[in-house]
CSV table of C-alpha atoms and ligand atoms in Angstrom, one decimal:
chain,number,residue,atom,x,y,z
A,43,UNK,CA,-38.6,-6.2,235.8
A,44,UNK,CA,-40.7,-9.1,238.1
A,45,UNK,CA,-39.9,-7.5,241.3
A,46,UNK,CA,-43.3,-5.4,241.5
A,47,UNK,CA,-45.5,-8.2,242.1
A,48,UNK,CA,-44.2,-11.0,244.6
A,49,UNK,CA,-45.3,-12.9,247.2
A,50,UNK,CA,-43.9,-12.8,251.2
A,51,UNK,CA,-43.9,-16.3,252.4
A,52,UNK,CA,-42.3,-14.6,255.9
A,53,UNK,CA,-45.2,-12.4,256.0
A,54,UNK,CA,-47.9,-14.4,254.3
A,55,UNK,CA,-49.1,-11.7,252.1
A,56,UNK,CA,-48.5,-10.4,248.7
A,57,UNK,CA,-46.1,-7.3,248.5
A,58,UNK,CA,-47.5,-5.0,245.5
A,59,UNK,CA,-44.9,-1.9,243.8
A,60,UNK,CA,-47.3,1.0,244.1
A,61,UNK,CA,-48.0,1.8,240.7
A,62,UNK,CA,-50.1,5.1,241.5
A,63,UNK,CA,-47.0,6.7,242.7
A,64,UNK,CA,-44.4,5.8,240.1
A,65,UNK,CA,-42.5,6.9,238.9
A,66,UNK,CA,-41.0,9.6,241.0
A,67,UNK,CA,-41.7,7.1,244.5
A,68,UNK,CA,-41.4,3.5,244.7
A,69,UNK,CA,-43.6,2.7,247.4
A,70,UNK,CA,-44.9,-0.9,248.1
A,71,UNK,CA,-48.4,-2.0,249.7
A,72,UNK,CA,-49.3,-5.8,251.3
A,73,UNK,CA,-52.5,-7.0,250.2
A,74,UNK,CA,-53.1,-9.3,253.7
A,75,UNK,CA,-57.1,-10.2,252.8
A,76,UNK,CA,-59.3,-10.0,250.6
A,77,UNK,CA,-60.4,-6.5,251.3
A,78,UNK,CA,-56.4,-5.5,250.9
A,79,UNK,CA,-56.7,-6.6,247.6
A,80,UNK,CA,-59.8,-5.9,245.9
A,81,UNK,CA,-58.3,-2.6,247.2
A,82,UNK,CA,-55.5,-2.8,245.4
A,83,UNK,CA,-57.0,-3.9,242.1
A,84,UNK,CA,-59.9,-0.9,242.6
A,85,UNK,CA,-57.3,2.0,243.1
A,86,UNK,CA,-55.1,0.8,240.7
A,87,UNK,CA,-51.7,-0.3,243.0
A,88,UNK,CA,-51.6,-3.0,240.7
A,89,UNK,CA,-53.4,-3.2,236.7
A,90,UNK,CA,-53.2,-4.5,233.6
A,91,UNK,CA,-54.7,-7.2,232.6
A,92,UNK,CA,-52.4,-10.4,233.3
A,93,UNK,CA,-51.1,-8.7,236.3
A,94,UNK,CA,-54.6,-8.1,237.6
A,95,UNK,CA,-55.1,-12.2,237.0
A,96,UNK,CA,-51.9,-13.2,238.8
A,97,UNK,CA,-53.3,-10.5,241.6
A,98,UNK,CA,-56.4,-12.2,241.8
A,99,UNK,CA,-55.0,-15.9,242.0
A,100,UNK,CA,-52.6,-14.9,245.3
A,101,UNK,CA,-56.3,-13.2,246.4
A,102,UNK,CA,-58.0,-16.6,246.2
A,103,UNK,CA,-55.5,-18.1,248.8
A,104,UNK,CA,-55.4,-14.9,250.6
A,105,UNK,CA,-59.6,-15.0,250.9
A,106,UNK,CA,-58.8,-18.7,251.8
A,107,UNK,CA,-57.0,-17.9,254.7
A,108,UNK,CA,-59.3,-14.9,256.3
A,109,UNK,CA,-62.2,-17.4,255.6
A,110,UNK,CA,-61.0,-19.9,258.3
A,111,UNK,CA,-62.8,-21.3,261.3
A,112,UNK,CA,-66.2,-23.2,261.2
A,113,UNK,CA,-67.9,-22.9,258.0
A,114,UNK,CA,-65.1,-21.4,256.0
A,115,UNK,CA,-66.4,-22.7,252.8
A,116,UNK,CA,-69.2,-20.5,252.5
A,117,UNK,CA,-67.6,-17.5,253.5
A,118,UNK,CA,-65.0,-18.7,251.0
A,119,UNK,CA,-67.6,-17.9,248.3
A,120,UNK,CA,-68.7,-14.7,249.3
A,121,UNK,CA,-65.0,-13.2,249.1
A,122,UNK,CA,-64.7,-14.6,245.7
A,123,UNK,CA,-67.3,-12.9,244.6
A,124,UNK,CA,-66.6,-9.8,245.9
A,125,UNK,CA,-62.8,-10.4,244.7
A,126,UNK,CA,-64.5,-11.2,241.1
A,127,UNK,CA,-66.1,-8.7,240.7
A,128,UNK,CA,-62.9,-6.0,241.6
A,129,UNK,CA,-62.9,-4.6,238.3
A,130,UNK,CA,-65.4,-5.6,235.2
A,131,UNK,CA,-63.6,-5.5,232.1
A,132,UNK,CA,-60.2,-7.5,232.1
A,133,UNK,CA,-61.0,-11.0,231.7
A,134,UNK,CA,-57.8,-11.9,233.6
A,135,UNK,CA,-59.6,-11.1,237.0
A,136,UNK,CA,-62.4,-13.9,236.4
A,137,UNK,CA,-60.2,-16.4,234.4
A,138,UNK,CA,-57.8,-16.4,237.8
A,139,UNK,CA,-60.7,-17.2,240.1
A,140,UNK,CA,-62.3,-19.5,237.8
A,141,UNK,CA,-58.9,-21.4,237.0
A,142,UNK,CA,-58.3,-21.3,241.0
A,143,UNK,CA,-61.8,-22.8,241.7
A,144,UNK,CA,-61.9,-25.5,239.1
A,145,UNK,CA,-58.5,-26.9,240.2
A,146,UNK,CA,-59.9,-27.2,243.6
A,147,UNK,CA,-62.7,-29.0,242.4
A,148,UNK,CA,-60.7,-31.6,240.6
A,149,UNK,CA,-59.4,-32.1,243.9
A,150,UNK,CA,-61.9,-32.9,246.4
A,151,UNK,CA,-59.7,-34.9,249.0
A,152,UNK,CA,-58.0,-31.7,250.1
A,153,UNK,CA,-59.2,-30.4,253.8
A,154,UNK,CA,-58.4,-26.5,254.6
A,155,UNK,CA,-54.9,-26.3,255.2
A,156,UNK,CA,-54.6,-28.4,251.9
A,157,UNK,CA,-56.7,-25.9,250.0
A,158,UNK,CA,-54.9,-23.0,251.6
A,159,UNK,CA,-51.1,-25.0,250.7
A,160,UNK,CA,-52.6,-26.5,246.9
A,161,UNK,CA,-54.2,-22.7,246.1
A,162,UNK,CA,-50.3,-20.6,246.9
A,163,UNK,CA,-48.7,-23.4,245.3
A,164,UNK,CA,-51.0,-22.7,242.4
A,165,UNK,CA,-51.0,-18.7,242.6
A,166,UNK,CA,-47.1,-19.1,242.2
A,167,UNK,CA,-47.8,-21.1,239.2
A,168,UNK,CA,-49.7,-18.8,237.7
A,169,UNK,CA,-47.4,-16.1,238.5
A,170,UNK,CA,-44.3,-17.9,237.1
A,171,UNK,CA,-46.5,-19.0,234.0
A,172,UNK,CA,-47.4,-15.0,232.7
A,173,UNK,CA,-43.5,-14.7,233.0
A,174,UNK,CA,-42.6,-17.1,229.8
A,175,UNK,CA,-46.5,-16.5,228.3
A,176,UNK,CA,-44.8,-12.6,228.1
A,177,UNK,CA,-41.4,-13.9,226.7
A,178,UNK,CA,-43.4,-16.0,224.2
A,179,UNK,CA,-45.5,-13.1,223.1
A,180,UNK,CA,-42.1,-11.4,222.6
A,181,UNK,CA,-40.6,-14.1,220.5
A,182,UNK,CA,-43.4,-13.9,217.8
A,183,UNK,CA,-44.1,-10.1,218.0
A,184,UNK,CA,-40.3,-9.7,217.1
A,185,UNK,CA,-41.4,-11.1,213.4
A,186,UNK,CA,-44.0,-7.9,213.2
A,187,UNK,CA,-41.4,-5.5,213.6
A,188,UNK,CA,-38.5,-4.1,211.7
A,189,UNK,CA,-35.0,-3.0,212.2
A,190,UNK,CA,-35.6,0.9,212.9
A,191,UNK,CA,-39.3,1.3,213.6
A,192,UNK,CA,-40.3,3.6,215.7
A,193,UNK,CA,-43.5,2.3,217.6
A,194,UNK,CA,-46.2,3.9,219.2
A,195,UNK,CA,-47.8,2.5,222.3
A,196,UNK,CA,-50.5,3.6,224.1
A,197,UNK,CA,-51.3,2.7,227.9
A,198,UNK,CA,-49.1,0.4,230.0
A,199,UNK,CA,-48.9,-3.0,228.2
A,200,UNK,CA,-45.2,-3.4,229.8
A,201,UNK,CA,-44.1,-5.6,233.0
A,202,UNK,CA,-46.0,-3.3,235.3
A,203,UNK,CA,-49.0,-4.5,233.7
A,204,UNK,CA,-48.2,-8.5,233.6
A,205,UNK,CA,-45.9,-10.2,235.6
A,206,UNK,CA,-42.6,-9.7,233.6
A,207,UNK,CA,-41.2,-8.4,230.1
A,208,UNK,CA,-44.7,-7.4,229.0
A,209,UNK,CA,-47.2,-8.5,226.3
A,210,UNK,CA,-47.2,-5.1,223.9
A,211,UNK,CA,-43.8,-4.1,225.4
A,212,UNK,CA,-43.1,-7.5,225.4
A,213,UNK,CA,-43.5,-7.6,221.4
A,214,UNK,CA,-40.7,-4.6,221.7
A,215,UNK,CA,-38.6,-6.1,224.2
A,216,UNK,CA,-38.3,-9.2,222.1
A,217,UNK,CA,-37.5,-7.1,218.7
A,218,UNK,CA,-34.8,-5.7,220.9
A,219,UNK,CA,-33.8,-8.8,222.2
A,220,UNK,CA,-33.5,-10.3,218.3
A,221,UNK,CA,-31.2,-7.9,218.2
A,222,UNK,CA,-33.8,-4.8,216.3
A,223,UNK,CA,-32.9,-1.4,216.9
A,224,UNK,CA,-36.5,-0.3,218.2
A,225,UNK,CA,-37.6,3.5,219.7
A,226,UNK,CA,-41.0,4.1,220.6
A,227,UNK,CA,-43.8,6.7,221.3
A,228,UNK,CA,-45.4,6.5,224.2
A,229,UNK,CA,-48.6,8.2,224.6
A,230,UNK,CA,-49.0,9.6,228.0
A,231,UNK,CA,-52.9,8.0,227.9
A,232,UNK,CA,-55.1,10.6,230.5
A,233,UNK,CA,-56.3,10.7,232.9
A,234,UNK,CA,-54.1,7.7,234.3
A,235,UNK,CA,-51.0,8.5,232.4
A,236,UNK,CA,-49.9,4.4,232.0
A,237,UNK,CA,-47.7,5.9,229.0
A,238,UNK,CA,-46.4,8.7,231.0
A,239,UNK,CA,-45.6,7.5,233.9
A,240,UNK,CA,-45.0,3.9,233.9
A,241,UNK,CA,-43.9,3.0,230.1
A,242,UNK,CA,-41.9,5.6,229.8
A,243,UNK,CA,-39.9,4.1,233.7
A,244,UNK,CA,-39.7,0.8,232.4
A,245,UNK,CA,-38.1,1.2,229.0
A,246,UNK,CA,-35.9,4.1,230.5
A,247,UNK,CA,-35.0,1.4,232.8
A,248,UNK,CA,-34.2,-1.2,229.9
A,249,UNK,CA,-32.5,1.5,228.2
A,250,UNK,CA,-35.0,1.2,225.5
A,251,UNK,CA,-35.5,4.7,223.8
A,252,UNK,CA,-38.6,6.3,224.5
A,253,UNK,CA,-40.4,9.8,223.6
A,254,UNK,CA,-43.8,10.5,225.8
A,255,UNK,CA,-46.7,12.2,223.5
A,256,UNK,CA,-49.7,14.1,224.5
A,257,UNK,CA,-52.7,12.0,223.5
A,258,UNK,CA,-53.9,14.2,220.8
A,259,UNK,CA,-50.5,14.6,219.3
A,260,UNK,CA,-51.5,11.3,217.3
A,261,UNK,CA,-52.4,12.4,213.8
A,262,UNK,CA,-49.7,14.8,213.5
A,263,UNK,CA,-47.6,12.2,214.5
A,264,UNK,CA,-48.5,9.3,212.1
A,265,UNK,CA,-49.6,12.2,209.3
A,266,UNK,CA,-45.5,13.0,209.8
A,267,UNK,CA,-44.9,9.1,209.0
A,268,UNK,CA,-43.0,9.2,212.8
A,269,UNK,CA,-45.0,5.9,213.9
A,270,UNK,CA,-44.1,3.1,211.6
A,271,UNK,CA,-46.4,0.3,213.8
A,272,UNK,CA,-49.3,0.4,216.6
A,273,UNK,CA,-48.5,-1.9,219.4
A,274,UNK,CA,-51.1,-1.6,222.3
A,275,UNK,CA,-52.6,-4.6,224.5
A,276,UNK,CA,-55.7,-5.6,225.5
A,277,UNK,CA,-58.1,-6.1,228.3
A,278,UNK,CA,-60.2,-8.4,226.9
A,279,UNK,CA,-60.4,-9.8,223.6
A,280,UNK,CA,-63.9,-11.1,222.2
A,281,UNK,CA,-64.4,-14.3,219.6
A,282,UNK,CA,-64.5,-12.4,216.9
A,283,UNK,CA,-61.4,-10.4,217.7
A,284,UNK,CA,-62.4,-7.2,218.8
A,285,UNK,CA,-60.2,-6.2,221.4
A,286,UNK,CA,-60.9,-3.9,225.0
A,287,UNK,CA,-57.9,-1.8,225.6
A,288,UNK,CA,-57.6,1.7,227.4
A,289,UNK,CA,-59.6,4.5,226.4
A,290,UNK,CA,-58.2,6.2,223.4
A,291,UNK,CA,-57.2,2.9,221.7
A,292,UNK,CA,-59.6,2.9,218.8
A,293,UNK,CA,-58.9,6.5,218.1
A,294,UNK,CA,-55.4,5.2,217.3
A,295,UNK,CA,-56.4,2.3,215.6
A,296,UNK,CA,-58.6,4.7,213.6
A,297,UNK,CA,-55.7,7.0,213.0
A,298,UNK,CA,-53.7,3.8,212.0
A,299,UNK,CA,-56.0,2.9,209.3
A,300,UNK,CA,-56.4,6.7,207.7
A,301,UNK,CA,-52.7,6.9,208.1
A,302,UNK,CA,-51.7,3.1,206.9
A,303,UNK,CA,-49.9,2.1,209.6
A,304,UNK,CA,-50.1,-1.2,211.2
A,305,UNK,CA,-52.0,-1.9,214.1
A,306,UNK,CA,-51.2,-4.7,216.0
A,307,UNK,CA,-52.3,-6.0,219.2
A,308,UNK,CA,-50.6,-8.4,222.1
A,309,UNK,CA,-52.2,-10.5,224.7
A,310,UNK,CA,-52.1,-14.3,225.9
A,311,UNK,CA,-54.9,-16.3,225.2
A,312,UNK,CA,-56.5,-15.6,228.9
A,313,UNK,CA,-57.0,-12.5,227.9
A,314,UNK,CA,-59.2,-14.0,224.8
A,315,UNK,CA,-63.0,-14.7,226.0
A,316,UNK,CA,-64.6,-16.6,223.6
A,317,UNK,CA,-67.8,-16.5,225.8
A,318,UNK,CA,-67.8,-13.1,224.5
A,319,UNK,CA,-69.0,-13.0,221.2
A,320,UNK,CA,-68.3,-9.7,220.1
A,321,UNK,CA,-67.0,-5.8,221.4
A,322,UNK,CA,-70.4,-4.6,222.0
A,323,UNK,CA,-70.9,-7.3,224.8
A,324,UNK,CA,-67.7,-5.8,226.7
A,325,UNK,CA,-68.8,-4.4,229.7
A,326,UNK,CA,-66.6,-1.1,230.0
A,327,UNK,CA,-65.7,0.3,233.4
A,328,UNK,CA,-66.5,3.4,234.5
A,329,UNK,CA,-64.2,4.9,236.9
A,330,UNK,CA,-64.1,7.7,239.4
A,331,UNK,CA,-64.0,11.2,238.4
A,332,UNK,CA,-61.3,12.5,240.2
A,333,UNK,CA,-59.4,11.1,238.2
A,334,UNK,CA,-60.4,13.5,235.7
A,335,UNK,CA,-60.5,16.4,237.4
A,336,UNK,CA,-57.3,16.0,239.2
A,337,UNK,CA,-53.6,15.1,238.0
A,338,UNK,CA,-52.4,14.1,241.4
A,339,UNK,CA,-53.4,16.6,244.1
A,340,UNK,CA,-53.8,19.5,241.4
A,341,UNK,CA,-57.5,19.9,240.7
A,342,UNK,CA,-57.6,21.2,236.7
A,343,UNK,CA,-61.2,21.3,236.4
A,344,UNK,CA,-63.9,23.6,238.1
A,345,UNK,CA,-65.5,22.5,241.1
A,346,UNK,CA,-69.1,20.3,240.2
A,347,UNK,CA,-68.4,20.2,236.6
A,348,UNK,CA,-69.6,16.7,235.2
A,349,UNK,CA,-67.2,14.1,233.7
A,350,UNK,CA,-66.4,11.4,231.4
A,351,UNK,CA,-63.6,8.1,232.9
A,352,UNK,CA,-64.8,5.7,230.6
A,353,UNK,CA,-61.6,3.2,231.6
A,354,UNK,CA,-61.5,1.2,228.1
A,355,UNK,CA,-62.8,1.2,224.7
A,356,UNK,CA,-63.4,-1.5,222.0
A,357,UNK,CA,-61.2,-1.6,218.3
A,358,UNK,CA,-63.5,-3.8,216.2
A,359,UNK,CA,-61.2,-6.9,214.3
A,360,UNK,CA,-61.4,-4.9,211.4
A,361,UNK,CA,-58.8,-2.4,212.2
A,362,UNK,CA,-56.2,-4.7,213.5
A,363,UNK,CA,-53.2,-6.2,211.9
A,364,UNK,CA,-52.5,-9.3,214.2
A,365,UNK,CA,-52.7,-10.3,217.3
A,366,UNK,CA,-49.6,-11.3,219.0
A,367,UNK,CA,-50.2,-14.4,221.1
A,368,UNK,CA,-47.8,-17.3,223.0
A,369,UNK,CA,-48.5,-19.0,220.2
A,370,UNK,CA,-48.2,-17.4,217.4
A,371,UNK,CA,-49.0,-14.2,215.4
A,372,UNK,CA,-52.9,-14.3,214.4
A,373,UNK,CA,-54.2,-13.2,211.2
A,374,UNK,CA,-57.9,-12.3,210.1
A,375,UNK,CA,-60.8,-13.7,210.3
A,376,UNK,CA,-59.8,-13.8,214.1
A,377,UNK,CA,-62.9,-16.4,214.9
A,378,UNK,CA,-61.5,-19.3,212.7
A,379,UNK,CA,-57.1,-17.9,213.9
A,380,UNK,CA,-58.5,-18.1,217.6
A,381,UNK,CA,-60.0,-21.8,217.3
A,382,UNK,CA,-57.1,-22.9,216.1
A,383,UNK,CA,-54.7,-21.1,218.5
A,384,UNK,CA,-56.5,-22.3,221.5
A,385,UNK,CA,-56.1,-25.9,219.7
A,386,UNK,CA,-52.5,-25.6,219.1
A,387,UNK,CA,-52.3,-24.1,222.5
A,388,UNK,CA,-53.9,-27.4,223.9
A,389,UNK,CA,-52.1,-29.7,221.9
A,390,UNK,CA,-49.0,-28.1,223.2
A,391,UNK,CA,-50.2,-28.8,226.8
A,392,UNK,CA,-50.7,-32.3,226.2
A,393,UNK,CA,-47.5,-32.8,224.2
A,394,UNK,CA,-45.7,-31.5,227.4
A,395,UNK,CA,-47.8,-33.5,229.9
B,762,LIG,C1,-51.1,-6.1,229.4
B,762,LIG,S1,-52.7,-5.5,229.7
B,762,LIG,C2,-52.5,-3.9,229.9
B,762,LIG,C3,-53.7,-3.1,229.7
B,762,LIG,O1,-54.4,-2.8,231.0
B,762,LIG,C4,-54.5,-1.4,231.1
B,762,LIG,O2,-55.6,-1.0,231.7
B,762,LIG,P1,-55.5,-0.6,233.3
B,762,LIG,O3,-54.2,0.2,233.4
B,762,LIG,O4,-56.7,0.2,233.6
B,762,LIG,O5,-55.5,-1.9,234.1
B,762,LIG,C5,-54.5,-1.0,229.6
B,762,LIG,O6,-55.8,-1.2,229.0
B,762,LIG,C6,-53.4,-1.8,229.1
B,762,LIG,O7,-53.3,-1.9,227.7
């Protein structure tokens, strides 16, 4: 599934599968400007982490383009900023605008229409790269999981939230594909309902079996030894290892612990900041409240009553198995494993160079 995020060279926008709407209506949106697309990333047409990266790299050479005319540069800035700062807690969102800035710096010749050209050209790049980053996940997360586990996810960490095959659905896509005979729990994760709504489409579309659970179904479940492995991914992953998913990850990761089941988390390493030193320094996104008191149009809670939408929470190191990278499976302590993956990862850049 890599048709929900691609780009319209006809009509010079990106063309976004309307994730608030799945899965009973497939409805698409064009993100035309920069406005279009913080948009987009703000309302949630298009989320998870990668996907929010590869988003925000097609938005740096769709800022380029509104920013044209006599001192473009400037206003170039400003829209990157703004784009930046869509949504605070994925790492994916300012690794794409960085990545897009710092290849323009290392090439200083290009005029505007060579920016605009050089910056699609790398946006389809990056695009095209999360595709075999996902795959790659799935190759090594096939090795953490057996013939006939059932697996419980929670959140969307499929193709809807990267640009194909997915990182935690990726880990089960490629135990499938190794030829594993995987089922999974998906829990339906309020007040969004990733689990509900879009895991539950995709691997109904692979033909993947899938059960949806409420939320707080999750001790009775692991207590009934139905969840043999935690896969989840992650929205940002600090230097130590502790890892930003969707609220209501590290009450299953807690769960996983009383319960002994494995917890295991997949991401590439964009998603790793190691500028972040530890959970606590994870700035954690608040979002609006209607999406709490609502589940669509149907309002559930009484008019003017206060709530909660915190949009993530941390799992400290401690309470994860592995995390499933493109390069390999990484094992505690995660500070030393995520050195040396980012130097294996480099030395596999240069060997390909
Ligand atoms: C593969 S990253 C998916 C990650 O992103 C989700 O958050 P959101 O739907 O708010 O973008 C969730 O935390 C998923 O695990």
């Amino acid at each position: 599934m890599d048709w929900h995020i691609r780009f319209s060279d006809e009509k010079d926008c990106l063309v976004l599968l309307d994730q608030r709407v799945l899965p009973t209506r497939e409805e698409w949106f064009e993100c035309t400007d920069t406005t279009s697309t913080i948009y987009a990333l703000q309302t949630m047409v298009v989320r998870g982490a990668p996907a929010i990266g590869v988003t925000a790299a097609y938005g740096c050479y769709l800022a380029a383009r509104e920013a044209a005319g006599e001192g473009w540069e400037a206003r170039l800035e400003t829209l990157l900023a703004d784009l930046a700062a869509a949504r605070p807690t994925a790492v994916n969102l300012r690794w794409a605008v960085n990545r897009m800035q710092e290849a323009r710096a290392a090439r200083p010749e290009l005029d505007y229409d060579g920016l605009c050209a050089f910056w699609l050209s790398l946006a389809k790049e990056i695009h095209e790269e999360d595709k075999r980053l996902c795959r790659q996940i799935g190759v090594h997360g096939a090795t953490v999981l057996e013939d006939g586990d059932t697996v419980m996810t929670h959140c969307n960490a499929g193709a809807l939230a990267t640009a194909d095959y997915g990182t935690a659905l990726g880990v089960i896509r490629g135990a499938v594909d190794a030829g594993k005979k995987i089922d999974v729990i998906a829990n339906e994760t309020r007040p969004f309902l990733q689990g509900a709504r879009l895991t539950a489409y995709e691997l109904q579309v692979d033909g993947i079996p899938v059960r949806v659970a409420c939320d707080n179904a999750c001790s009775l479940l692991m207590k009934k030894g139905m969840v043999d492995r935690v896969v989840v991914g992650a929205d940002r992953i600090a230097a130590n290892g502790d890892a930003a998913n969707k609220i209501g990850t590290s009450g299953v990761a807690l769960l996983a612990k009383h319960y002994g089941v494995p917890f295991y988390v997949a991401a590439p390493l964009s998603t790793i900041d190691r500028d972040t030193a530890d959970g606590d320094a994870i700035p954690i996104e608040n979002r609006p409240a209607r999406e709490v008191t609502h589940v669509g149009e149907t309002q559930i809670t009484p008019d003017g009553v206060e709530v909660f939408n915190f949009a993530f929470d941390v799992t400290p190191a401690e309470l994860i198995a592995g995390i499933v990278t493109e390069v390999g499976v990484l094992r505690p302590p995660y500070t030393n494993a995520i050195a040396q993956a980012f130097e294996k990862k480099a030395q596999e850049e240069n060997a390909e160079k």
